[in-house]
Amino acid sequence: MNVTKKDIDNLNAVLTVEIAKDDYSGKVDKVLKDYRKNANIPGFRKGHVPMGMVKKQYGKAVLVEEVNKLLQDALQKFITEEKIDILGNPLPKNEAEINWDADDYSFEFELGLSPQFEIDLKGKEITHYKIVADEEMLNNQVKTIRKQYGKLISKDEVEKGDEITGTFTSEEKGIDKKATISTEEIDGKEQLKALLGAKVGDTVSLKTKGMFADDHDNQKHFGVSHDDAHGLDVEVSFKIEEVNTREMAELNQELFDKIFGKEGVVTSEEELKAKIKEDAEGQFAQQSDQKLLNDVVESLIENTKFDLPEAFLQRWIANSGEEKMTEEDAKAEFERSEKGLRYQLIEGKLRADHKLHVTFDELKDYSKGMIKTQMAQFGQLDPSEEELDSIAARILSNKEEVERLSEQMNTAKMLNFFKENAKLKTKEITYDKFIKEAYA
């Protein structure tokens, strides 16, 4: 058996596998002898069927199967030993031309080769947002907490800041929904004007268009579908059933302990704000990191230039599924997946060049840390190493869980690598400005 590789260009090659009769004849004969021992053919005792009859009935099928086994082993061994970095899988090139009545065979396979390229992480500057909780946000959060824990006081007439419970109805859209709204969430001036001064028992006509700043609130308050919620423009009747105002809770030790569930965690408004700031900025950091990761990935795809064996990949896509695709569909599928493929190659090179792969020991330590955090939430603050090892072993015996944790760790490794090696510009910004600037 002989395997040779011929390069067509930097991205395409042809492998030729030559299989001689001596390579497969012994294997074919052994299989046919086993068939003969177990064949049940009318007119012959088991094990006494003439070999000529066995060969006539099963010989071609056994030959094809055994040659294909040798072929696949030879392909895999050659690609591995020669360290050929391929895309997709080898595609048979002369399959229809094989004469199975011959003694020797020559098989050809097309290969799509991975491109060679360099990655410049210092090329384009990427903004790394540091989102801060400013004083306005902290004051609003304190106000929200005081309202949440405050006392609800019933009223007869609607004023600013009140909560109104009633039923929205509209025959046109089939709306019949009881809801509680606050005058503070009403964005439309006309609708707010109609509500202020209204009393319990009154029915007020309101236009839905522009009533709330976010059209998704239409879905929540009017009970319409997600699609209908966008741009909803009808007139609804709102029968007022309750009007309440919230007397804000006092900022005292009783409130602080109620919020945090433990005595003395927070003892002043300043400490409360510091705690809110810490928690908020911890959550903001996750959003900032995700934005950074997305921006670096997009920049790398855009600025790392290399060619792909497009014609090969389109043929491979057309033939790799359960049903063969048309050329047009395969081309469209390649275009949809091209960016993802390019980043896979870029990420793969970064991981290989900088040893960024997750090891089993790292995965085990990561799972133990996660377990320890979860146990602490239930009051188990000091689990033994034996206990952690036992739980981690159970988790890591689950293939799906291992894949999930590995993905988390791989993402974290890439993010930290980008933070340390990409050309970044830190920008401090409030959350509202971040949303406007980053997702405009």
CSV table of C-alpha atoms in Angstrom, one decimal:
chain,number,residue,atom,x,y,z
A,1,MET,CA,0.0,0.0,0.0
A,2,ASN,CA,1.3,3.4,-0.9
A,3,VAL,CA,0.1,6.9,-0.1
A,4,THR,CA,1.3,10.1,-1.9
A,5,LYS,CA,0.3,13.7,-1.7
A,6,LYS,CA,0.4,16.2,-4.6
A,7,ASP,CA,-0.1,19.9,-3.8
A,8,ILE,CA,-2.3,21.7,-6.2
A,9,ASP,CA,-1.7,25.1,-4.5
A,10,ASN,CA,-1.3,26.4,-0.9
A,11,LEU,CA,-4.8,25.5,0.0
A,12,ASN,CA,-5.6,22.4,-2.1
A,13,ALA,CA,-4.0,19.0,-2.5
A,14,VAL,CA,-4.8,15.5,-3.8
A,15,LEU,CA,-3.9,12.3,-1.8
A,16,THR,CA,-3.5,9.1,-3.8
A,17,VAL,CA,-3.9,5.8,-2.0
A,18,GLU,CA,-2.7,2.7,-4.0
A,19,ILE,CA,-3.9,-0.7,-2.6
A,20,ALA,CA,-2.5,-3.9,-4.1
A,21,LYS,CA,-4.0,-7.4,-4.0
A,22,ASP,CA,-1.5,-8.5,-1.4
A,23,ASP,CA,-2.8,-5.7,1.0
A,24,TYR,CA,-6.3,-7.0,1.2
A,25,SER,CA,-6.5,-10.6,0.0
A,26,GLY,CA,-5.6,-12.2,3.3
A,27,LYS,CA,-8.3,-10.2,5.1
A,28,VAL,CA,-10.9,-11.0,2.5
A,29,ASP,CA,-10.1,-14.7,2.6
A,30,LYS,CA,-10.4,-14.8,6.4
A,31,VAL,CA,-13.8,-13.1,6.3
A,32,LEU,CA,-15.1,-15.4,3.6
A,33,LYS,CA,-13.9,-18.5,5.5
A,34,ASP,CA,-15.9,-17.2,8.5
A,35,TYR,CA,-18.9,-16.8,6.3
A,36,ARG,CA,-18.5,-20.3,5.0
A,37,LYS,CA,-18.5,-21.7,8.6
A,38,ASN,CA,-21.7,-20.0,9.5
A,39,ALA,CA,-23.6,-19.9,6.1
A,40,ASN,CA,-27.0,-21.5,6.0
A,41,ILE,CA,-27.7,-22.3,2.3
A,42,PRO,CA,-30.4,-24.9,1.4
A,43,GLY,CA,-28.9,-28.2,0.2
A,44,PHE,CA,-25.7,-27.9,2.1
A,45,ARG,CA,-24.7,-28.7,5.7
A,46,LYS,CA,-23.6,-25.8,7.8
A,47,GLY,CA,-19.8,-25.3,7.3
A,48,HIS,CA,-19.8,-27.4,4.1
A,49,VAL,CA,-20.9,-24.8,1.5
A,50,PRO,CA,-18.4,-24.7,-1.4
A,51,MET,CA,-16.1,-21.8,-1.2
A,52,GLY,CA,-16.8,-20.9,-4.8
A,53,MET,CA,-20.5,-20.4,-4.0
A,54,VAL,CA,-19.6,-18.3,-0.9
A,55,LYS,CA,-17.3,-16.1,-3.0
A,56,LYS,CA,-20.0,-15.7,-5.7
A,57,GLN,CA,-22.6,-14.6,-3.2
A,58,TYR,CA,-20.5,-12.5,-0.8
A,59,GLY,CA,-17.1,-12.0,-2.4
A,60,LYS,CA,-17.7,-8.5,-3.9
A,61,ALA,CA,-19.3,-7.1,-0.8
A,62,VAL,CA,-16.6,-8.4,1.5
A,63,LEU,CA,-13.9,-7.1,-0.9
A,64,VAL,CA,-15.4,-3.6,-1.0
A,65,GLU,CA,-15.8,-3.5,2.8
A,66,GLU,CA,-12.2,-4.7,3.5
A,67,VAL,CA,-10.6,-2.4,1.0
A,68,ASN,CA,-12.5,0.6,2.4
A,69,LYS,CA,-11.3,-0.2,5.9
A,70,LEU,CA,-7.7,-0.2,4.7
A,71,LEU,CA,-8.4,3.0,2.8
A,72,GLN,CA,-9.7,4.9,5.7
A,73,ASP,CA,-6.9,3.6,8.0
A,74,ALA,CA,-4.3,4.7,5.5
A,75,LEU,CA,-5.8,8.1,5.0
A,76,GLN,CA,-6.1,8.8,8.8
A,77,LYS,CA,-2.5,7.5,9.4
A,78,PHE,CA,-1.0,9.5,6.6
A,79,ILE,CA,-2.7,12.8,7.6
A,80,THR,CA,-1.7,12.3,11.2
A,81,GLU,CA,1.9,11.3,10.7
A,82,GLU,CA,2.5,14.0,8.1
A,83,LYS,CA,0.8,16.5,10.3
A,84,ILE,CA,-1.4,17.8,7.5
A,85,ASP,CA,-3.8,20.4,8.8
A,86,ILE,CA,-7.0,20.0,6.8
A,87,LEU,CA,-10.4,21.7,6.7
A,88,GLY,CA,-13.5,19.4,6.5
A,89,ASN,CA,-12.8,15.8,5.5
A,90,PRO,CA,-11.1,14.3,2.4
A,91,LEU,CA,-13.5,14.2,-0.6
A,92,PRO,CA,-13.3,11.1,-2.9
A,93,LYS,CA,-12.2,12.3,-6.4
A,94,ASN,CA,-12.4,9.2,-8.6
A,95,GLU,CA,-14.9,7.1,-6.8
A,96,ALA,CA,-17.1,6.4,-9.9
A,97,GLU,CA,-14.0,5.2,-11.9
A,98,ILE,CA,-13.0,2.4,-9.6
A,99,ASN,CA,-13.1,-1.0,-11.3
A,100,TRP,CA,-13.8,-3.5,-8.5
A,101,ASP,CA,-13.1,-6.5,-10.8
A,102,ALA,CA,-9.4,-5.5,-11.0
A,103,ASP,CA,-6.8,-6.7,-8.5
A,104,ASP,CA,-5.1,-3.4,-7.7
A,105,TYR,CA,-6.8,-0.1,-6.9
A,106,SER,CA,-5.9,3.6,-6.9
A,107,PHE,CA,-8.1,6.0,-4.9
A,108,GLU,CA,-7.8,9.8,-5.1
A,109,PHE,CA,-9.0,12.3,-2.5
A,110,GLU,CA,-9.2,16.1,-2.5
A,111,LEU,CA,-7.9,17.9,0.6
A,112,GLY,CA,-8.7,21.4,1.7
A,113,LEU,CA,-5.7,22.7,3.6
A,114,SER,CA,-5.7,25.2,6.5
A,115,PRO,CA,-4.2,28.5,5.5
A,116,GLN,CA,-1.0,29.9,7.0
A,117,PHE,CA,-1.4,33.4,8.6
A,118,GLU,CA,-0.1,35.7,11.3
A,119,ILE,CA,-2.3,37.4,13.9
A,120,ASP,CA,-1.6,41.0,15.0
A,121,LEU,CA,-3.3,41.7,18.3
A,122,LYS,CA,-1.7,45.1,18.6
A,123,GLY,CA,-3.0,46.4,15.3
A,124,LYS,CA,-6.4,48.1,15.9
A,125,GLU,CA,-7.2,49.7,19.2
A,126,ILE,CA,-10.2,48.3,21.0
A,127,THR,CA,-12.2,50.2,23.7
A,128,HIS,CA,-12.5,48.4,27.0
A,129,TYR,CA,-15.4,50.0,28.9
A,130,LYS,CA,-15.2,50.4,32.6
A,131,ILE,CA,-18.8,50.9,33.6
A,132,VAL,CA,-19.3,52.8,36.9
A,133,ALA,CA,-22.4,53.3,39.0
A,134,ASP,CA,-22.6,57.1,39.3
A,135,GLU,CA,-24.2,59.1,42.1
A,136,GLU,CA,-27.5,59.5,40.2
A,137,MET,CA,-27.8,55.7,39.8
A,138,LEU,CA,-27.0,55.1,43.4
A,139,ASN,CA,-29.6,57.6,44.6
A,140,ASN,CA,-32.2,56.1,42.3
A,141,GLN,CA,-31.4,52.6,43.6
A,142,VAL,CA,-31.7,53.8,47.2
A,143,LYS,CA,-35.1,55.4,46.3
A,144,THR,CA,-36.3,52.2,44.7
A,145,ILE,CA,-35.3,50.2,47.8
A,146,ARG,CA,-37.1,52.6,50.1
A,147,LYS,CA,-40.2,52.3,48.0
A,148,GLN,CA,-40.0,48.5,47.8
A,149,TYR,CA,-39.8,48.2,51.5
A,150,GLY,CA,-42.1,51.1,52.2
A,151,LYS,CA,-45.8,51.2,53.3
A,152,LEU,CA,-48.6,51.1,50.7
A,153,ILE,CA,-51.2,53.8,51.4
A,154,SER,CA,-54.6,53.8,49.6
A,155,LYS,CA,-55.9,57.0,48.0
A,156,ASP,CA,-58.9,58.1,46.0
A,157,GLU,CA,-57.2,60.4,43.4
A,158,VAL,CA,-54.2,59.9,41.2
A,159,GLU,CA,-51.1,62.1,41.7
A,160,LYS,CA,-47.6,61.9,40.5
A,161,GLY,CA,-45.7,59.0,41.9
A,162,ASP,CA,-48.8,56.9,42.5
A,163,GLU,CA,-49.4,53.3,41.6
A,164,ILE,CA,-52.7,52.7,39.8
A,165,THR,CA,-54.5,49.3,39.5
A,166,GLY,CA,-57.2,48.8,36.9
A,167,THR,CA,-58.4,47.0,33.8
A,168,PHE,CA,-57.4,47.9,30.2
A,169,THR,CA,-60.0,47.0,27.6
A,170,SER,CA,-60.2,47.4,23.8
A,171,GLU,CA,-62.7,45.6,21.5
A,172,GLU,CA,-60.5,46.4,18.5
A,173,LYS,CA,-57.5,44.3,19.8
A,174,GLY,CA,-59.5,42.1,22.2
A,175,ILE,CA,-57.7,43.6,25.2
A,176,ASP,CA,-59.1,42.8,28.6
A,177,LYS,CA,-56.2,42.9,31.1
A,178,LYS,CA,-55.9,43.9,34.7
A,179,ALA,CA,-52.6,45.7,35.4
A,180,THR,CA,-50.8,47.9,37.9
A,181,ILE,CA,-48.9,50.9,36.4
A,182,SER,CA,-47.0,53.8,38.0
A,183,THR,CA,-47.3,57.4,36.8
A,184,GLU,CA,-43.5,57.3,36.8
A,185,GLU,CA,-43.4,54.7,33.9
A,186,ILE,CA,-45.8,56.7,31.8
A,187,ASP,CA,-43.8,58.2,28.9
A,188,GLY,CA,-46.6,59.9,27.0
A,189,LYS,CA,-47.4,63.4,28.2
A,190,GLU,CA,-51.0,63.2,26.9
A,191,GLN,CA,-51.6,59.9,28.7
A,192,LEU,CA,-50.1,61.2,32.0
A,193,LYS,CA,-52.3,64.3,31.8
A,194,ALA,CA,-55.4,62.1,31.4
A,195,LEU,CA,-54.5,60.0,34.5
A,196,LEU,CA,-53.5,62.8,36.9
A,197,GLY,CA,-56.6,63.8,38.9
A,198,ALA,CA,-58.6,60.7,37.9
A,199,LYS,CA,-60.4,58.9,40.8
A,200,VAL,CA,-61.1,55.4,41.8
A,201,GLY,CA,-64.1,54.2,39.7
A,202,ASP,CA,-63.3,56.5,36.8
A,203,THR,CA,-62.7,55.1,33.3
A,204,VAL,CA,-60.0,56.9,31.3
A,205,SER,CA,-59.4,56.7,27.5
A,206,LEU,CA,-55.7,56.4,26.7
A,207,LYS,CA,-53.8,56.0,23.4
A,208,THR,CA,-51.3,53.1,23.5
A,209,LYS,CA,-48.9,54.8,21.1
A,210,GLY,CA,-45.9,56.3,23.0
A,211,MET,CA,-47.6,55.5,26.4
A,212,PHE,CA,-44.5,53.6,27.6
A,213,ALA,CA,-40.8,54.2,26.7
A,214,ASP,CA,-40.4,50.5,25.8
A,215,ASP,CA,-42.9,48.9,23.5
A,216,HIS,CA,-42.3,45.6,25.4
A,217,ASP,CA,-44.3,47.1,28.3
A,218,ASN,CA,-47.3,47.0,26.0
A,219,GLN,CA,-47.1,43.2,26.1
A,220,LYS,CA,-46.9,43.2,29.9
A,221,HIS,CA,-49.7,45.7,30.6
A,222,PHE,CA,-52.1,45.1,27.7
A,223,GLY,CA,-51.7,41.3,27.4
A,224,VAL,CA,-51.0,41.5,23.6
A,225,SER,CA,-48.5,39.3,21.7
A,226,HIS,CA,-44.9,40.2,21.3
A,227,ASP,CA,-45.5,41.2,17.6
A,228,ASP,CA,-48.5,43.3,18.4
A,229,ALA,CA,-46.7,45.1,21.2
A,230,HIS,CA,-44.3,46.7,18.8
A,231,GLY,CA,-45.8,50.0,17.5
A,232,LEU,CA,-49.2,49.2,19.2
A,233,ASP,CA,-51.5,52.1,18.2
A,234,VAL,CA,-55.1,51.8,19.5
A,235,GLU,CA,-57.3,53.5,22.1
A,236,VAL,CA,-57.9,51.6,25.3
A,237,SER,CA,-60.2,52.2,28.2
A,238,PHE,CA,-58.7,52.0,31.6
A,239,LYS,CA,-61.1,51.5,34.6
A,240,ILE,CA,-59.3,52.6,37.8
A,241,GLU,CA,-59.9,50.2,40.7
A,242,GLU,CA,-57.2,51.2,43.1
A,243,VAL,CA,-54.8,54.1,43.7
A,244,ASN,CA,-51.9,53.7,46.1
A,245,THR,CA,-48.9,55.7,47.1
A,246,ARG,CA,-45.8,54.3,48.8
A,247,GLU,CA,-44.6,55.9,51.9
A,248,MET,CA,-40.9,55.3,51.6
A,249,ALA,CA,-39.2,53.3,54.3
A,250,GLU,CA,-36.8,55.0,56.7
A,251,LEU,CA,-33.1,54.4,56.2
A,252,ASN,CA,-32.4,52.8,59.5
A,253,GLN,CA,-30.7,49.6,60.9
A,254,GLU,CA,-34.0,47.7,60.7
A,255,LEU,CA,-34.2,48.3,57.0
A,256,PHE,CA,-30.5,47.5,56.4
A,257,ASP,CA,-30.8,44.2,58.2
A,258,LYS,CA,-34.0,43.3,56.4
A,259,ILE,CA,-32.4,43.9,53.0
A,260,PHE,CA,-29.2,41.8,53.6
A,261,GLY,CA,-30.7,39.2,55.9
A,262,LYS,CA,-28.0,39.6,58.5
A,263,GLU,CA,-27.3,42.0,61.2
A,264,GLY,CA,-24.6,44.7,60.8
A,265,VAL,CA,-23.7,44.0,57.2
A,266,VAL,CA,-24.5,47.6,56.5
A,267,THR,CA,-24.9,50.3,59.1
A,268,SER,CA,-25.4,53.6,57.2
A,269,GLU,CA,-26.6,55.1,53.9
A,270,GLU,CA,-23.0,55.5,52.8
A,271,GLU,CA,-22.3,51.8,53.3
A,272,LEU,CA,-25.6,50.9,51.6
A,273,LYS,CA,-24.5,52.9,48.5
A,274,ALA,CA,-21.1,51.4,48.6
A,275,LYS,CA,-22.7,47.9,48.6
A,276,ILE,CA,-25.0,48.8,45.8
A,277,LYS,CA,-22.0,50.2,43.8
A,278,GLU,CA,-20.0,47.1,44.4
A,279,ASP,CA,-22.8,44.7,43.3
A,280,ALA,CA,-23.8,46.9,40.3
A,281,GLU,CA,-20.3,47.3,39.0
A,282,GLY,CA,-19.6,43.6,39.4
A,283,GLN,CA,-22.6,43.0,37.0
A,284,PHE,CA,-21.5,45.8,34.7
A,285,ALA,CA,-18.1,44.2,34.4
A,286,GLN,CA,-19.6,41.0,32.9
A,287,GLN,CA,-21.4,43.2,30.3
A,288,SER,CA,-18.2,45.1,29.6
A,289,ASP,CA,-16.2,41.9,29.2
A,290,GLN,CA,-18.7,40.4,26.8
A,291,LYS,CA,-18.6,43.6,24.8
A,292,LEU,CA,-14.8,43.5,24.7
A,293,LEU,CA,-14.8,39.8,23.7
A,294,ASN,CA,-17.3,40.5,20.8
A,295,ASP,CA,-15.3,43.6,19.6
A,296,VAL,CA,-11.9,41.8,19.7
A,297,VAL,CA,-13.4,38.8,17.8
A,298,GLU,CA,-14.9,41.1,15.1
A,299,SER,CA,-11.6,43.0,14.8
A,300,LEU,CA,-9.6,39.8,14.4
A,301,ILE,CA,-11.9,38.5,11.8
A,302,GLU,CA,-11.8,41.8,9.9
A,303,ASN,CA,-8.1,42.4,10.1
A,304,THR,CA,-6.6,38.9,9.9
A,305,LYS,CA,-6.3,38.3,6.2
A,306,PHE,CA,-6.0,34.8,4.7
A,307,ASP,CA,-7.6,32.8,1.8
A,308,LEU,CA,-9.7,29.7,2.2
A,309,PRO,CA,-10.2,26.8,-0.2
A,310,GLU,CA,-13.7,28.0,-0.9
A,311,ALA,CA,-14.5,25.7,-3.9
A,312,PHE,CA,-13.4,22.7,-1.8
A,313,LEU,CA,-15.4,23.8,1.2
A,314,GLN,CA,-18.5,24.3,-0.8
A,315,ARG,CA,-18.2,20.8,-2.3
A,316,TRP,CA,-17.6,19.4,1.1
A,317,ILE,CA,-20.7,21.2,2.6
A,318,ALA,CA,-22.7,19.9,-0.4
A,319,ASN,CA,-21.7,16.3,0.3
A,320,SER,CA,-21.3,16.2,4.1
A,321,GLY,CA,-25.0,16.1,5.2
A,322,GLU,CA,-27.5,13.3,5.1
A,323,GLU,CA,-28.9,14.8,1.9
A,324,LYS,CA,-26.7,16.3,-0.9
A,325,MET,CA,-27.1,20.0,-1.3
A,326,THR,CA,-27.3,21.9,-4.6
A,327,GLU,CA,-24.3,24.0,-5.5
A,328,GLU,CA,-26.3,27.2,-4.9
A,329,ASP,CA,-27.4,26.0,-1.4
A,330,ALA,CA,-23.9,24.9,-0.5
A,331,LYS,CA,-22.5,28.3,-1.5
A,332,ALA,CA,-25.1,30.1,0.6
A,333,GLU,CA,-24.3,27.9,3.6
A,334,PHE,CA,-20.6,28.6,3.2
A,335,GLU,CA,-21.2,32.3,3.1
A,336,ARG,CA,-23.3,32.1,6.3
A,337,SER,CA,-20.7,30.1,8.1
A,338,GLU,CA,-17.5,31.7,6.7
A,339,LYS,CA,-17.0,34.3,9.6
A,340,GLY,CA,-17.4,31.5,12.2
A,341,LEU,CA,-14.9,29.3,10.3
A,342,ARG,CA,-12.4,32.2,10.1
A,343,TYR,CA,-12.6,32.8,13.8
A,344,GLN,CA,-12.3,29.1,14.6
A,345,LEU,CA,-9.0,29.1,12.7
A,346,ILE,CA,-7.8,32.3,14.4
A,347,GLU,CA,-8.8,31.1,17.9
A,348,GLY,CA,-7.2,27.7,17.2
A,349,LYS,CA,-3.9,29.3,16.3
A,350,LEU,CA,-4.0,31.5,19.3
A,351,ARG,CA,-4.7,28.6,21.6
A,352,ALA,CA,-1.9,26.5,20.0
A,353,ASP,CA,0.7,29.2,19.9
A,354,HIS,CA,0.0,30.5,23.5
A,355,LYS,CA,-0.9,27.2,25.1
A,356,LEU,CA,-4.4,28.4,26.1
A,357,HIS,CA,-6.0,24.9,26.2
A,358,VAL,CA,-7.9,23.9,29.4
A,359,THR,CA,-6.2,21.0,31.3
A,360,PHE,CA,-8.1,18.5,33.3
A,361,ASP,CA,-6.6,19.7,36.5
A,362,GLU,CA,-7.8,23.3,35.8
A,363,LEU,CA,-11.2,21.9,35.0
A,364,LYS,CA,-11.3,20.0,38.3
A,365,ASP,CA,-10.1,23.1,40.3
A,366,TYR,CA,-12.7,25.2,38.5
A,367,SER,CA,-15.5,22.8,39.3
A,368,LYS,CA,-14.4,22.6,43.0
A,369,GLY,CA,-14.4,26.4,43.3
A,370,MET,CA,-17.9,26.5,41.8
A,371,ILE,CA,-19.1,23.7,44.2
A,372,LYS,CA,-17.6,25.6,47.2
A,373,THR,CA,-19.4,28.8,46.2
A,374,GLN,CA,-22.7,27.0,45.9
A,375,MET,CA,-22.3,25.2,49.2
A,376,ALA,CA,-21.5,28.5,51.0
A,377,GLN,CA,-24.9,29.9,49.8
A,378,PHE,CA,-26.5,27.1,51.9
A,379,GLY,CA,-24.4,27.7,54.9
A,380,GLN,CA,-21.7,25.1,54.3
A,381,LEU,CA,-18.7,27.3,54.6
A,382,ASP,CA,-15.9,24.8,55.2
A,383,PRO,CA,-16.3,21.6,53.2
A,384,SER,CA,-13.5,19.1,53.3
A,385,GLU,CA,-11.2,18.4,50.3
A,386,GLU,CA,-12.5,14.8,50.2
A,387,GLU,CA,-16.1,16.1,49.9
A,388,LEU,CA,-15.2,18.6,47.1
A,389,ASP,CA,-13.3,15.9,45.2
A,390,SER,CA,-16.2,13.5,45.4
A,391,ILE,CA,-18.7,16.0,44.1
A,392,ALA,CA,-16.3,17.2,41.4
A,393,ALA,CA,-15.7,13.6,40.3
A,394,ARG,CA,-19.5,13.1,39.8
A,395,ILE,CA,-19.8,16.3,37.8
A,396,LEU,CA,-16.8,15.5,35.6
A,397,SER,CA,-18.2,12.1,34.8
A,398,ASN,CA,-21.1,13.8,33.0
A,399,LYS,CA,-20.0,14.5,29.4
A,400,GLU,CA,-22.4,17.4,28.9
A,401,GLU,CA,-21.4,19.1,32.1
A,402,VAL,CA,-17.7,18.7,31.2
A,403,GLU,CA,-18.4,20.4,27.8
A,404,ARG,CA,-20.3,23.2,29.5
A,405,LEU,CA,-17.6,23.9,32.1
A,406,SER,CA,-14.9,23.6,29.4
A,407,GLU,CA,-16.6,26.2,27.3
A,408,GLN,CA,-16.8,28.6,30.2
A,409,MET,CA,-13.2,28.1,31.0
A,410,ASN,CA,-12.1,28.4,27.4
A,411,THR,CA,-14.0,31.6,27.0
A,412,ALA,CA,-12.5,33.0,30.3
A,413,LYS,CA,-9.0,32.1,29.1
A,414,MET,CA,-9.4,33.8,25.8
A,415,LEU,CA,-10.9,36.9,27.5
A,416,ASN,CA,-8.0,37.2,29.9
A,417,PHE,CA,-5.5,36.6,27.1
A,418,PHE,CA,-7.1,39.5,25.1
A,419,LYS,CA,-7.0,41.8,28.2
A,420,GLU,CA,-3.3,41.1,28.5
A,421,ASN,CA,-2.3,41.2,24.9
A,422,ALA,CA,-4.7,43.2,22.7
A,423,LYS,CA,-4.3,46.9,22.1
A,424,LEU,CA,-6.9,48.3,24.5
A,425,LYS,CA,-8.1,51.7,25.5
A,426,THR,CA,-9.9,51.9,28.8
A,427,LYS,CA,-12.9,54.2,28.9
A,428,GLU,CA,-14.8,55.0,32.1
A,429,ILE,CA,-18.5,55.5,31.5
A,430,THR,CA,-21.9,55.4,33.2
A,431,TYR,CA,-24.2,52.5,32.4
A,432,ASP,CA,-26.7,54.6,30.5
A,433,LYS,CA,-24.0,56.1,28.3
A,434,PHE,CA,-22.5,52.7,27.8
A,435,ILE,CA,-25.8,51.3,26.4
A,436,LYS,CA,-26.2,54.3,24.1
A,437,GLU,CA,-22.5,54.2,22.9
A,438,ALA,CA,-21.8,50.5,22.8
A,439,TYR,CA,-25.1,49.4,21.2
A,440,ALA,CA,-26.0,52.4,19.1
